Amino acid sequence: KKTMAPKTEKPQTRNNAFLRRKKKAPKDVTIETTFNIGRAVKKETRLKKAPKAIREIKRLVRKTMGCSTVVIDAGLNKYVWHQGIANPPRRIRLVLTRKPLEEDKLGRYYVHVSHVVVSSFKGLKSKRVVAEEEEKEEEKTQE
């Protein structure tokens, strides 16, 4: 019979350098993306669809932007609810803008979520919206 030697070593974990590394500080960034509300609320009860749609939008934003504080624009909220509680729109084009919290010296950020009205969702992909200031800086560096 084989006898097992007692384990004295700790189970392998991620190396200490990985655990101690600092996360990159998030930047002010704006992303435009499409969200399929229909898929998110498909199995939800009829009278819970619009609230579930808002919760799913917040969940998507937290995952995409890596930020726990999410602010939903009043226009976006009205657009989700404009067909009633049971019939939120199937798809929506979102604009996610990460901004620093005002009067916060710890470097925390929040995400402001608004929407864009589009005629068709065909061929639209997620894209990073470049601000006018960044475009000017890029033009200066290219010259």
PDB file of C-alpha atoms in Angstrom:
ATOM      1  CA  LYS A   1       0.000   0.000   0.000  1.00  0.00           C
ATOM      2  CA  LYS A   2       1.096   3.519  -0.731  1.00  0.00           C
ATOM      3  CA  THR A   3       1.126   5.945   2.120  1.00  0.00           C
ATOM      4  CA  MET A   4       0.491   9.601   1.524  1.00  0.00           C
ATOM      5  CA  ALA A   5       2.939  12.066   2.988  1.00  0.00           C
ATOM      6  CA  PRO A   6       1.255  14.739   5.098  1.00  0.00           C
ATOM      7  CA  LYS A   7       0.820  18.026   3.286  1.00  0.00           C
ATOM      8  CA  THR A   8       2.756  20.751   5.000  1.00  0.00           C
ATOM      9  CA  GLU A   9       2.742  23.283   2.174  1.00  0.00           C
ATOM     10  CA  LYS A  10      -0.074  25.712   1.626  1.00  0.00           C
ATOM     11  CA  PRO A  11      -2.162  25.123  -1.487  1.00  0.00           C
ATOM     12  CA  GLN A  12      -0.883  27.124  -4.404  1.00  0.00           C
ATOM     13  CA  THR A  13      -2.464  30.523  -4.777  1.00  0.00           C
ATOM     14  CA  ARG A  14      -1.783  33.388  -7.105  1.00  0.00           C
ATOM     15  CA  ASN A  15       1.640  34.807  -6.566  1.00  0.00           C
ATOM     16  CA  ASN A  16       2.042  37.745  -4.231  1.00  0.00           C
ATOM     17  CA  ALA A  17       3.001  40.156  -7.007  1.00  0.00           C
ATOM     18  CA  PHE A  18      -0.380  39.559  -8.623  1.00  0.00           C
ATOM     19  CA  LEU A  19      -2.214  40.134  -5.352  1.00  0.00           C
ATOM     20  CA  ARG A  20      -0.289  43.295  -4.525  1.00  0.00           C
ATOM     21  CA  ARG A  21      -0.462  44.947  -7.910  1.00  0.00           C
ATOM     22  CA  LYS A  22      -2.391  48.161  -8.048  1.00  0.00           C
ATOM     23  CA  LYS A  23      -5.383  48.457 -10.280  1.00  0.00           C
ATOM     24  CA  LYS A  24      -5.136  51.027 -13.017  1.00  0.00           C
ATOM     25  CA  ALA A  25      -6.967  54.212 -12.180  1.00  0.00           C
ATOM     26  CA  PRO A  26     -10.013  54.551 -14.415  1.00  0.00           C
ATOM     27  CA  LYS A  27     -10.046  57.432 -16.837  1.00  0.00           C
ATOM     28  CA  ASP A  28     -12.816  59.710 -17.965  1.00  0.00           C
ATOM     29  CA  VAL A  29     -14.192  57.701 -20.859  1.00  0.00           C
ATOM     30  CA  THR A  30     -17.401  57.550 -22.899  1.00  0.00           C
ATOM     31  CA  ILE A  31     -18.660  54.359 -24.535  1.00  0.00           C
ATOM     32  CA  GLU A  32     -21.644  53.970 -26.829  1.00  0.00           C
ATOM     33  CA  THR A  33     -23.165  50.486 -26.821  1.00  0.00           C
ATOM     34  CA  THR A  34     -26.386  48.638 -27.654  1.00  0.00           C
ATOM     35  CA  PHE A  35     -28.240  46.688 -24.965  1.00  0.00           C
ATOM     36  CA  ASN A  36     -30.817  44.016 -25.768  1.00  0.00           C
ATOM     37  CA  ILE A  37     -33.491  44.562 -23.124  1.00  0.00           C
ATOM     38  CA  GLY A  38     -35.711  41.879 -24.645  1.00  0.00           C
ATOM     39  CA  ARG A  39     -33.226  39.142 -23.809  1.00  0.00           C
ATOM     40  CA  ALA A  40     -32.769  40.443 -20.259  1.00  0.00           C
ATOM     41  CA  VAL A  41     -36.473  40.549 -19.373  1.00  0.00           C
ATOM     42  CA  LYS A  42     -37.730  37.645 -21.482  1.00  0.00           C
ATOM     43  CA  LYS A  43     -38.616  35.309 -18.609  1.00  0.00           C
ATOM     44  CA  GLU A  44     -39.690  38.044 -16.219  1.00  0.00           C
ATOM     45  CA  THR A  45     -43.297  38.413 -15.067  1.00  0.00           C
ATOM     46  CA  ARG A  46     -45.307  40.888 -17.126  1.00  0.00           C
ATOM     47  CA  LEU A  47     -45.602  43.544 -14.433  1.00  0.00           C
ATOM     48  CA  LYS A  48     -41.920  43.420 -13.486  1.00  0.00           C
ATOM     49  CA  LYS A  49     -40.360  43.910 -16.925  1.00  0.00           C
ATOM     50  CA  ALA A  50     -39.582  47.660 -16.865  1.00  0.00           C
ATOM     51  CA  PRO A  51     -38.040  47.625 -13.344  1.00  0.00           C
ATOM     52  CA  LYS A  52     -36.019  44.539 -14.317  1.00  0.00           C
ATOM     53  CA  ALA A  53     -34.833  46.359 -17.460  1.00  0.00           C
ATOM     54  CA  ILE A  54     -33.488  49.244 -15.350  1.00  0.00           C
ATOM     55  CA  ARG A  55     -31.723  46.801 -12.987  1.00  0.00           C
ATOM     56  CA  GLU A  56     -30.187  44.926 -15.924  1.00  0.00           C
ATOM     57  CA  ILE A  57     -28.948  48.186 -17.485  1.00  0.00           C
ATOM     58  CA  LYS A  58     -27.235  49.039 -14.182  1.00  0.00           C
ATOM     59  CA  ARG A  59     -25.727  45.547 -13.992  1.00  0.00           C
ATOM     60  CA  LEU A  60     -24.348  45.868 -17.536  1.00  0.00           C
ATOM     61  CA  VAL A  61     -22.868  49.283 -16.725  1.00  0.00           C
ATOM     62  CA  ARG A  62     -21.178  48.017 -13.542  1.00  0.00           C
ATOM     63  CA  LYS A  63     -19.639  45.121 -15.448  1.00  0.00           C
ATOM     64  CA  THR A  64     -18.586  47.160 -18.487  1.00  0.00           C
ATOM     65  CA  MET A  65     -17.196  50.225 -16.738  1.00  0.00           C
ATOM     66  CA  GLY A  66     -15.939  48.632 -13.516  1.00  0.00           C
ATOM     67  CA  CYS A  67     -17.676  51.202 -11.359  1.00  0.00           C
ATOM     68  CA  SER A  68     -20.233  50.544  -8.622  1.00  0.00           C
ATOM     69  CA  THR A  69     -21.928  53.974  -8.657  1.00  0.00           C
ATOM     70  CA  VAL A  70     -24.352  54.265 -11.577  1.00  0.00           C
ATOM     71  CA  VAL A  71     -26.594  57.264 -12.340  1.00  0.00           C
ATOM     72  CA  ILE A  72     -29.483  56.690 -14.751  1.00  0.00           C
ATOM     73  CA  ASP A  73     -30.480  59.750 -16.783  1.00  0.00           C
ATOM     74  CA  ALA A  74     -34.125  60.859 -16.443  1.00  0.00           C
ATOM     75  CA  GLY A  75     -34.547  60.705 -20.228  1.00  0.00           C
ATOM     76  CA  LEU A  76     -33.351  57.097 -20.304  1.00  0.00           C
ATOM     77  CA  ASN A  77     -35.711  56.162 -17.482  1.00  0.00           C
ATOM     78  CA  LYS A  78     -38.645  57.778 -19.315  1.00  0.00           C
ATOM     79  CA  TYR A  79     -37.687  55.996 -22.546  1.00  0.00           C
ATOM     80  CA  VAL A  80     -37.650  52.573 -20.836  1.00  0.00           C
ATOM     81  CA  TRP A  81     -41.007  53.241 -19.170  1.00  0.00           C
ATOM     82  CA  HIS A  82     -42.776  55.085 -22.054  1.00  0.00           C
ATOM     83  CA  GLN A  83     -44.600  51.945 -23.291  1.00  0.00           C
ATOM     84  CA  GLY A  84     -45.653  50.953 -19.795  1.00  0.00           C
ATOM     85  CA  ILE A  85     -44.435  48.511 -17.175  1.00  0.00           C
ATOM     86  CA  ALA A  86     -45.096  45.408 -19.278  1.00  0.00           C
ATOM     87  CA  ASN A  87     -43.589  46.505 -22.609  1.00  0.00           C
ATOM     88  CA  PRO A  88     -40.112  48.037 -22.374  1.00  0.00           C
ATOM     89  CA  PRO A  89     -38.396  48.608 -25.743  1.00  0.00           C
ATOM     90  CA  ARG A  90     -36.556  45.589 -27.177  1.00  0.00           C
ATOM     91  CA  ARG A  91     -33.214  47.307 -27.731  1.00  0.00           C
ATOM     92  CA  ILE A  92     -31.672  50.542 -26.586  1.00  0.00           C
ATOM     93  CA  ARG A  93     -28.527  52.458 -27.540  1.00  0.00           C
ATOM     94  CA  LEU A  94     -26.729  53.527 -24.351  1.00  0.00           C
ATOM     95  CA  VAL A  95     -24.073  56.176 -23.794  1.00  0.00           C
ATOM     96  CA  LEU A  96     -21.936  55.331 -20.740  1.00  0.00           C
ATOM     97  CA  THR A  97     -19.828  58.207 -19.397  1.00  0.00           C
ATOM     98  CA  ARG A  98     -17.395  57.646 -16.525  1.00  0.00           C
ATOM     99  CA  LYS A  99     -16.733  60.822 -14.517  1.00  0.00           C
ATOM    100  CA  PRO A 100     -14.936  61.541 -11.234  1.00  0.00           C
ATOM    101  CA  LEU A 101     -17.078  62.187  -8.176  1.00  0.00           C
ATOM    102  CA  GLU A 102     -17.059  65.880  -7.336  1.00  0.00           C
ATOM    103  CA  GLU A 103     -15.230  66.918  -4.167  1.00  0.00           C
ATOM    104  CA  ASP A 104     -13.757  63.437  -3.798  1.00  0.00           C
ATOM    105  CA  LYS A 105     -10.022  63.219  -3.239  1.00  0.00           C
ATOM    106  CA  LEU A 106      -9.906  59.414  -3.196  1.00  0.00           C
ATOM    107  CA  GLY A 107     -10.149  59.174  -6.979  1.00  0.00           C
ATOM    108  CA  ARG A 108     -13.562  57.511  -7.079  1.00  0.00           C
ATOM    109  CA  TYR A 109     -15.708  57.613 -10.191  1.00  0.00           C
ATOM    110  CA  TYR A 110     -19.357  57.283 -11.156  1.00  0.00           C
ATOM    111  CA  VAL A 111     -21.008  56.360 -14.452  1.00  0.00           C
ATOM    112  CA  HIS A 112     -23.718  58.502 -16.038  1.00  0.00           C
ATOM    113  CA  VAL A 113     -25.968  56.495 -18.385  1.00  0.00           C
ATOM    114  CA  SER A 114     -28.066  58.154 -21.082  1.00  0.00           C
ATOM    115  CA  HIS A 115     -29.523  56.961 -24.385  1.00  0.00           C
ATOM    116  CA  VAL A 116     -29.385  57.866 -28.058  1.00  0.00           C
ATOM    117  CA  VAL A 117     -32.324  57.502 -30.416  1.00  0.00           C
ATOM    118  CA  VAL A 118     -31.316  55.569 -33.552  1.00  0.00           C
ATOM    119  CA  SER A 119     -33.378  54.657 -36.595  1.00  0.00           C
ATOM    120  CA  SER A 120     -31.979  51.121 -36.841  1.00  0.00           C
ATOM    121  CA  PHE A 121     -29.734  48.899 -34.733  1.00  0.00           C
ATOM    122  CA  LYS A 122     -28.393  47.001 -37.760  1.00  0.00           C
ATOM    123  CA  GLY A 123     -24.611  46.967 -37.903  1.00  0.00           C
ATOM    124  CA  LEU A 124     -24.099  49.062 -34.775  1.00  0.00           C
ATOM    125  CA  LYS A 125     -21.225  48.015 -32.552  1.00  0.00           C
ATOM    126  CA  SER A 126     -19.854  49.262 -29.273  1.00  0.00           C
ATOM    127  CA  LYS A 127     -17.458  52.151 -29.719  1.00  0.00           C
ATOM    128  CA  ARG A 128     -15.470  54.542 -27.618  1.00  0.00           C
ATOM    129  CA  VAL A 129     -16.604  58.105 -28.134  1.00  0.00           C
ATOM    130  CA  VAL A 130     -13.633  60.421 -28.444  1.00  0.00           C
ATOM    131  CA  ALA A 131     -14.206  63.833 -26.901  1.00  0.00           C
ATOM    132  CA  GLU A 132     -13.470  66.977 -28.888  1.00  0.00           C
ATOM    133  CA  GLU A 133     -10.559  67.842 -26.596  1.00  0.00           C
ATOM    134  CA  GLU A 134      -8.917  64.479 -27.197  1.00  0.00           C
ATOM    135  CA  GLU A 135      -9.333  64.928 -30.955  1.00  0.00           C
ATOM    136  CA  LYS A 136      -7.565  68.300 -30.781  1.00  0.00           C
ATOM    137  CA  GLU A 137      -4.699  66.786 -28.782  1.00  0.00           C
ATOM    138  CA  GLU A 138      -4.360  63.955 -31.314  1.00  0.00           C
ATOM    139  CA  GLU A 139      -4.229  66.441 -34.203  1.00  0.00           C
ATOM    140  CA  LYS A 140      -1.472  68.409 -32.436  1.00  0.00           C
ATOM    141  CA  THR A 141       0.607  65.276 -31.864  1.00  0.00           C
ATOM    142  CA  GLN A 142       0.224  64.181 -35.493  1.00  0.00           C
ATOM    143  CA  GLU A 143       1.459  67.541 -36.862  1.00  0.00           C
TER     144      GLU A 143
END
